[in-house]
Tab-separated table of C-alpha atoms and ligand atoms in Angstrom:
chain	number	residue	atom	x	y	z
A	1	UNK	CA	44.491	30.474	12.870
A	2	UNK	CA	42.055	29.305	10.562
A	3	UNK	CA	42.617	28.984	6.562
A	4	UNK	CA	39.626	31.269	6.521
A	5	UNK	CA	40.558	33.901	8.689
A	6	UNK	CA	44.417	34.473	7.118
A	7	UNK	CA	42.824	34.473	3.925
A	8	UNK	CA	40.416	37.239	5.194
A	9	UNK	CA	43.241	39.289	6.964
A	10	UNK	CA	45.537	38.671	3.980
A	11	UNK	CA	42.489	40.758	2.016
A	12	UNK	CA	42.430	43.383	4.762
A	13	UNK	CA	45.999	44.029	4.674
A	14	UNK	CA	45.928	44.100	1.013
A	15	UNK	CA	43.102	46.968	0.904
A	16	UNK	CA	43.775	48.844	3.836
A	17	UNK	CA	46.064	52.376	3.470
A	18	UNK	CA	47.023	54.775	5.891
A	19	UNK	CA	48.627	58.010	4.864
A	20	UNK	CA	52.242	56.864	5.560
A	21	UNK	CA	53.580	60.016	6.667
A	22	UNK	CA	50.961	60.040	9.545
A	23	UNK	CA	52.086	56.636	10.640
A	24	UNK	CA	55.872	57.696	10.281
A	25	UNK	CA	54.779	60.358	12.777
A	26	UNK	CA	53.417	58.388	15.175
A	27	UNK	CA	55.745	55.864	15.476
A	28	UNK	CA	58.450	58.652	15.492
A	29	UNK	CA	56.292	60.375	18.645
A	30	UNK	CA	56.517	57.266	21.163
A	31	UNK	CA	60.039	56.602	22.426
A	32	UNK	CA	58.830	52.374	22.852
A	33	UNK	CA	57.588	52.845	18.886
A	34	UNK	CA	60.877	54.667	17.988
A	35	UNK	CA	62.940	51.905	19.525
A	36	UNK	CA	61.460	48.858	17.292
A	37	UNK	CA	63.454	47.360	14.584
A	38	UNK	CA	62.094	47.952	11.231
A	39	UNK	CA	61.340	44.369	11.004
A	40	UNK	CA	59.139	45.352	14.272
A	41	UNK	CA	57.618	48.072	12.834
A	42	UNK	CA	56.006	46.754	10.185
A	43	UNK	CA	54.423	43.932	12.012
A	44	UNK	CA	53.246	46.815	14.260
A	45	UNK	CA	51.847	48.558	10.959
A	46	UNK	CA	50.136	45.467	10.018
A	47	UNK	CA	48.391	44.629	13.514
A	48	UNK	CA	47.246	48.616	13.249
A	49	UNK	CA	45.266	47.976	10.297
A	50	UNK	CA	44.051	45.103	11.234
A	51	UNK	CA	43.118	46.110	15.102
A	52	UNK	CA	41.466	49.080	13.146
A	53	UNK	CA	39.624	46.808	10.736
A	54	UNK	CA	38.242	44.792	13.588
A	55	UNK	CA	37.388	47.771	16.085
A	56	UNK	CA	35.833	50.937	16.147
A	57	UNK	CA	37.207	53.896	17.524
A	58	UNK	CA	34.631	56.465	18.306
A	59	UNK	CA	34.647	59.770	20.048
A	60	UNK	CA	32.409	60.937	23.043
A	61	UNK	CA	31.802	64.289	24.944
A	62	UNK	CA	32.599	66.041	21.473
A	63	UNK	CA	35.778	64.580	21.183
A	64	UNK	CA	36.008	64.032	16.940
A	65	UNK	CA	38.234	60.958	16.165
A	66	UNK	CA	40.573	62.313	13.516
A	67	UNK	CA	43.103	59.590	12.027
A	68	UNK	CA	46.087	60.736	13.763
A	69	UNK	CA	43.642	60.031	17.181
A	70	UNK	CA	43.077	56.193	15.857
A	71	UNK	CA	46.660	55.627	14.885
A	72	UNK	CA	48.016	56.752	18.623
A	73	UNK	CA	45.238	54.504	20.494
A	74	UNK	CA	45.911	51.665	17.841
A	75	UNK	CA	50.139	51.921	17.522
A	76	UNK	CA	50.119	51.861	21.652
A	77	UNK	CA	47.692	49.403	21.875
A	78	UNK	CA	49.086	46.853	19.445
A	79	UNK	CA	52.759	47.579	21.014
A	80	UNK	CA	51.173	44.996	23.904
A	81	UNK	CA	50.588	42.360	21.414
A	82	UNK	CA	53.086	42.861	19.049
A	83	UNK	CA	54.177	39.212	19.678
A	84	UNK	CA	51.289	38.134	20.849
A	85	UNK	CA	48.820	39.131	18.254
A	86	UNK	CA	45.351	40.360	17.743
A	87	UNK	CA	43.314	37.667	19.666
A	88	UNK	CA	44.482	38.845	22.500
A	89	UNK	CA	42.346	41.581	21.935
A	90	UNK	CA	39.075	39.280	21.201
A	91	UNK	CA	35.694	39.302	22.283
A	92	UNK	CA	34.738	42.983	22.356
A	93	UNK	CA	34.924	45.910	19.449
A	94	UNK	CA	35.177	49.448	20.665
A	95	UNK	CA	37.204	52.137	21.776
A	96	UNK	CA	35.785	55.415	23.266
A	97	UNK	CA	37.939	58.678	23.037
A	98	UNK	CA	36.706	61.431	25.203
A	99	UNK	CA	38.668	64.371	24.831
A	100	UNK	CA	39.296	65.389	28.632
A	101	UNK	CA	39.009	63.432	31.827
A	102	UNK	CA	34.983	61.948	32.371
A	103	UNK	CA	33.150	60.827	35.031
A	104	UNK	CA	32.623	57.870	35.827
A	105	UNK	CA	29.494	55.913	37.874
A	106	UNK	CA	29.016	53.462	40.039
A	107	UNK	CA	27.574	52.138	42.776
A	108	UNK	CA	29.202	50.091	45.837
A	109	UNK	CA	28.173	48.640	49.205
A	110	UNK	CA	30.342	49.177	51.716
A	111	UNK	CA	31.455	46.630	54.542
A	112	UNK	CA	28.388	47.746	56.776
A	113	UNK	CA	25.843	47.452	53.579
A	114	UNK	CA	25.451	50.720	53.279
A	115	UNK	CA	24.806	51.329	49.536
A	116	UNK	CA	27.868	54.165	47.982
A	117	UNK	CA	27.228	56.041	44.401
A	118	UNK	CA	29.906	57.551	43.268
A	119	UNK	CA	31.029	59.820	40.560
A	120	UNK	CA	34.829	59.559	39.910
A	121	UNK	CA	36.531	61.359	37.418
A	122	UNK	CA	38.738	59.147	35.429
A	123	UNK	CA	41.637	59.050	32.389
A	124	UNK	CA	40.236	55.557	31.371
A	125	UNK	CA	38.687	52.688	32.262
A	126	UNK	CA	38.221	49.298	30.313
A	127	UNK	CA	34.995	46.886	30.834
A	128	UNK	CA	35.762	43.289	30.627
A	129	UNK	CA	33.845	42.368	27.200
A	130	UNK	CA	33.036	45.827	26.577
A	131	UNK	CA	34.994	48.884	25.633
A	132	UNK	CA	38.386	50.615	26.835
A	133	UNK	CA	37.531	54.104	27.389
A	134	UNK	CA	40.122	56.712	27.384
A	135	UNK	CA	40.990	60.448	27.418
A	136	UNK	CA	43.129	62.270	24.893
A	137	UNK	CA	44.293	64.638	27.479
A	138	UNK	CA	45.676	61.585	28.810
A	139	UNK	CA	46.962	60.000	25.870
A	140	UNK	CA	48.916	63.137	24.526
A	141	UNK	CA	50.982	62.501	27.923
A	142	UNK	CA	52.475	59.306	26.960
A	143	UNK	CA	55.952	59.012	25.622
A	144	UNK	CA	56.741	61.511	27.788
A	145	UNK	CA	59.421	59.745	29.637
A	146	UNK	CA	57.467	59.877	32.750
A	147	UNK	CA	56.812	56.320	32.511
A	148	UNK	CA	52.958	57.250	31.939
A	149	UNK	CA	50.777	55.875	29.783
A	150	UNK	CA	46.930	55.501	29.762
A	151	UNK	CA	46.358	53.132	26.390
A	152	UNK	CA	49.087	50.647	27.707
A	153	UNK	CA	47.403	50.272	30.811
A	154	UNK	CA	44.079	50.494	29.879
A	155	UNK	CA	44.995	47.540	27.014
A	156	UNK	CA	47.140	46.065	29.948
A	157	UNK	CA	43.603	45.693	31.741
A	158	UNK	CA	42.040	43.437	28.933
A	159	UNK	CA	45.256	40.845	28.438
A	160	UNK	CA	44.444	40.435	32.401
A	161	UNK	CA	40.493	40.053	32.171
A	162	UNK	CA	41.131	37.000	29.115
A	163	UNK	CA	41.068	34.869	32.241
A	164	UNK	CA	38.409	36.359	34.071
A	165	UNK	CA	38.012	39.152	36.836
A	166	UNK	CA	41.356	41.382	36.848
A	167	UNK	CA	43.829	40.476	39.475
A	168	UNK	CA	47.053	40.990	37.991
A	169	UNK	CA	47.345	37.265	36.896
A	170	UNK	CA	46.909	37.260	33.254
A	171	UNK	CA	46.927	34.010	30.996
A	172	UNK	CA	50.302	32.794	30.911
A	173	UNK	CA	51.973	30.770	27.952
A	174	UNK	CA	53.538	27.456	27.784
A	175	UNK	CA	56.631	26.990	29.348
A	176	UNK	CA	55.951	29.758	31.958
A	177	UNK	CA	55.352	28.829	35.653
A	178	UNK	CA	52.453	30.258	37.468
A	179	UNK	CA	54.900	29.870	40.575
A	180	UNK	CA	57.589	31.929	39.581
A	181	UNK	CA	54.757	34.370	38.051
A	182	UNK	CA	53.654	34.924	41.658
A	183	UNK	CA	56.525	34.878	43.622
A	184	UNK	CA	57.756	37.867	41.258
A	185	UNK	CA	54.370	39.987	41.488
A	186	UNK	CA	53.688	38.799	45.246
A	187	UNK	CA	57.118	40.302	46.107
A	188	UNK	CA	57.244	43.428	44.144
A	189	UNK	CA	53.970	44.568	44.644
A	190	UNK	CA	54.261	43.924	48.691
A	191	UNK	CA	57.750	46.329	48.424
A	192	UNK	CA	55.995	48.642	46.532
A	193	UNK	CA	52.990	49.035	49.039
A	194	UNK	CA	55.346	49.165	51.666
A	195	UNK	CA	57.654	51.817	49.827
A	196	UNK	CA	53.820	54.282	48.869
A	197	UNK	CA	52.659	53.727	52.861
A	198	UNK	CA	56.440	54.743	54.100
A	199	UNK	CA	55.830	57.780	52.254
A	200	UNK	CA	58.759	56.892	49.785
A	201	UNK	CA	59.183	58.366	46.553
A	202	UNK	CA	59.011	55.470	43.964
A	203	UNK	CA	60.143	55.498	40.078
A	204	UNK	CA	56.666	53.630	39.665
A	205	UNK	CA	53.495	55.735	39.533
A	206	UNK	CA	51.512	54.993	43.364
A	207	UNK	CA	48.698	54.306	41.669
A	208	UNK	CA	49.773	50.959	41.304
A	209	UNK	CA	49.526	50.232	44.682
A	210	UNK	CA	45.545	50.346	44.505
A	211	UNK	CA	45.323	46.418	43.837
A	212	UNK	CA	46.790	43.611	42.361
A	213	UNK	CA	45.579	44.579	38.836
A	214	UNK	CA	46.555	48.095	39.038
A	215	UNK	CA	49.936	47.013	39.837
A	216	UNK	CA	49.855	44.600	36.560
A	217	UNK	CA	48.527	47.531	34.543
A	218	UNK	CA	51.112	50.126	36.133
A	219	UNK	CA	53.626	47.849	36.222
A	220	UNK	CA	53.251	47.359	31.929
A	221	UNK	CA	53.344	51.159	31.317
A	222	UNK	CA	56.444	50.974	32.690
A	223	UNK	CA	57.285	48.104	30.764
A	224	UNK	CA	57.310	49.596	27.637
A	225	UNK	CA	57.800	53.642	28.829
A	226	UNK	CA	60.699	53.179	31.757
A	227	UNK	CA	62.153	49.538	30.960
A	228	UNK	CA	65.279	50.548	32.525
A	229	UNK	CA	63.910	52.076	35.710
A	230	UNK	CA	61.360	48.421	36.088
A	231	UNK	CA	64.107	46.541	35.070
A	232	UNK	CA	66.551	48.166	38.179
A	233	UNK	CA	63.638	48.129	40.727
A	234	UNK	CA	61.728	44.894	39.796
A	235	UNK	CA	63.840	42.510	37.967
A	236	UNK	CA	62.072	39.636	38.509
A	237	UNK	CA	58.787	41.066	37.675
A	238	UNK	CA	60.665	42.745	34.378
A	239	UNK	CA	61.770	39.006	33.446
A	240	UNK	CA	58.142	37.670	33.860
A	241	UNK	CA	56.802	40.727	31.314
A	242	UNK	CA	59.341	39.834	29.460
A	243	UNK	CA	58.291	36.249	28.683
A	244	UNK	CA	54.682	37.269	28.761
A	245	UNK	CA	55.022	39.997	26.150
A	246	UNK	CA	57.217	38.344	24.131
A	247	UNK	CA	59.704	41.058	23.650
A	248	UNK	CA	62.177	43.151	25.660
A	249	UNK	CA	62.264	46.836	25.842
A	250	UNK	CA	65.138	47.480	27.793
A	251	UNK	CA	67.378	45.302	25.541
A	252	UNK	CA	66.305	47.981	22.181
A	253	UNK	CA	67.173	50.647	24.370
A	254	UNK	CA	70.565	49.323	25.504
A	255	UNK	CA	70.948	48.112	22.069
A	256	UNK	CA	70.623	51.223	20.013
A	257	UNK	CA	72.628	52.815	23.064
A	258	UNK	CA	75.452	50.251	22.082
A	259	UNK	CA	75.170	50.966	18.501
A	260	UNK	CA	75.381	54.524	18.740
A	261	UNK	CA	78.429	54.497	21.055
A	262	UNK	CA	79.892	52.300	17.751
A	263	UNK	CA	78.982	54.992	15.881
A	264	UNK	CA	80.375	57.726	16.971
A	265	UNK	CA	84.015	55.859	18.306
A	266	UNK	CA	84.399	55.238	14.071
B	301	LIG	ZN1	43.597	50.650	35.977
């Protein structure tokens, strides 16, 4: 990072406030949040003010973007790149909160060029150098232990488009090995279509199934809501996130599990 640029997010750091019993309460509502150390947290609190400094969060379809709205779409989102850190988010500026489900339009040519428009309704959807678009509905279902959760995989969609066209393959750091990358996802996410077409009933939302990407998206909701449950079914793929995240979920958990058993034998 520049001299320029710390200097300049030194300054935002320095001005920016937040009431801080709104952030206590949003960090207290997420389990993944919860489960940081406090050394964690306030890194967390400083990438929020920053990601909030550099993006705009505005509503659509009515939806009015209070602060406790900003600080649940920034605290998830900046969970992804906690270790990682902001410029992982670079190149575009907005976030759009609609309050409900919207629909979404496109167009598609089929196989025998016959020309498709389609109106979907969807819980969020993120343009590569453009804006992540999500529903509150949607949002206020995360931390719910259902291993749900629209901002991570919405913000799990732009890590994966740094490198171009989503596919699952996000830029990887130094040290990792595209190979073992592959072999992890290649396997897992063959098992897992297998598994939705038998009919099975999988820990992992089927959605993830759809493609490549959606399994990468899917796949890092889990991550951070159900490490446990990813890190039973898919522990290869739960090492990989591991290294590419920078952090590991299911160790806090198992941690603070350990501690409190401590706890309460003295
Ligand atoms: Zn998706």
């Amino acid at each position: 990072m520049s001299w320029f640029k710390r200097w300049r997010r030194a300054r935002v750091l320095k001005q920016a406030a937040f009431d801080p019993e709104l952030w206590a309460r949003t960090v207290a509502r997420y389990p993944f949040t919860q489960a940081l150390s406090a050394d964690e947290r306030e890194r967390l609190r400083e990438l929020v003010i920053l990601f909030l400094h550099e993006k705009a969060v505005h509503g659509a379809g009515g939806m009015k973007v209070r602060d406790d709205v900003r600080l649940a779409v920034a605290a998830q989102a900046c969970v992804l790149i906690l270790n990682l850190g902001l410029d992982y988010y670079r190149g575009w500026v907005e976030v759009i909160v609609y309050p409900d489900e919207f629909v979404a339009e496109y167009d598609y040519m089929d196989e025998a060029g016959v020309l498709h428009h389609v109106e979907e309704p969807m819980s969020g959807e993120s343009w590569s150098r453009g804006p992540v678009i999500i529903s509150w509905a949607d949002v206020e279902e995360a931390g719910s232990g259902g291993g749900y959760n629209v901002v991570i995989h919405e913000f799990a969609h732009k890590l994966d488009m740094l490198n171009g066209e989503p596919n699952g393959y996000p830029p990887l750091h130094a040290g990792m090995h595209r190979s073992a990358w592959s072999a992890a996802f290649t396997r897992a996410y063959e098992h897992f279509c297998r598994e939705v077409d038998g009919g099975a009933e999988t820990p992992i939302d089927d959605y993830a199934a759809e493609s490549p990407a959606e399994f990468f998206a899917v796949i890092s909701e889990a991550f951070f809501e159900a490490p446990l449950t990813l890190g039973e079914t898919y522990p290869d793929v739960y090492a990989q996130l591991v290294q590419f995240y920078r952090q590991d979920p299911a160790a806090r958990l198992t941690g603070q599990a350990a501690g409190r058993e401590t706890a309460a034998i003295t």
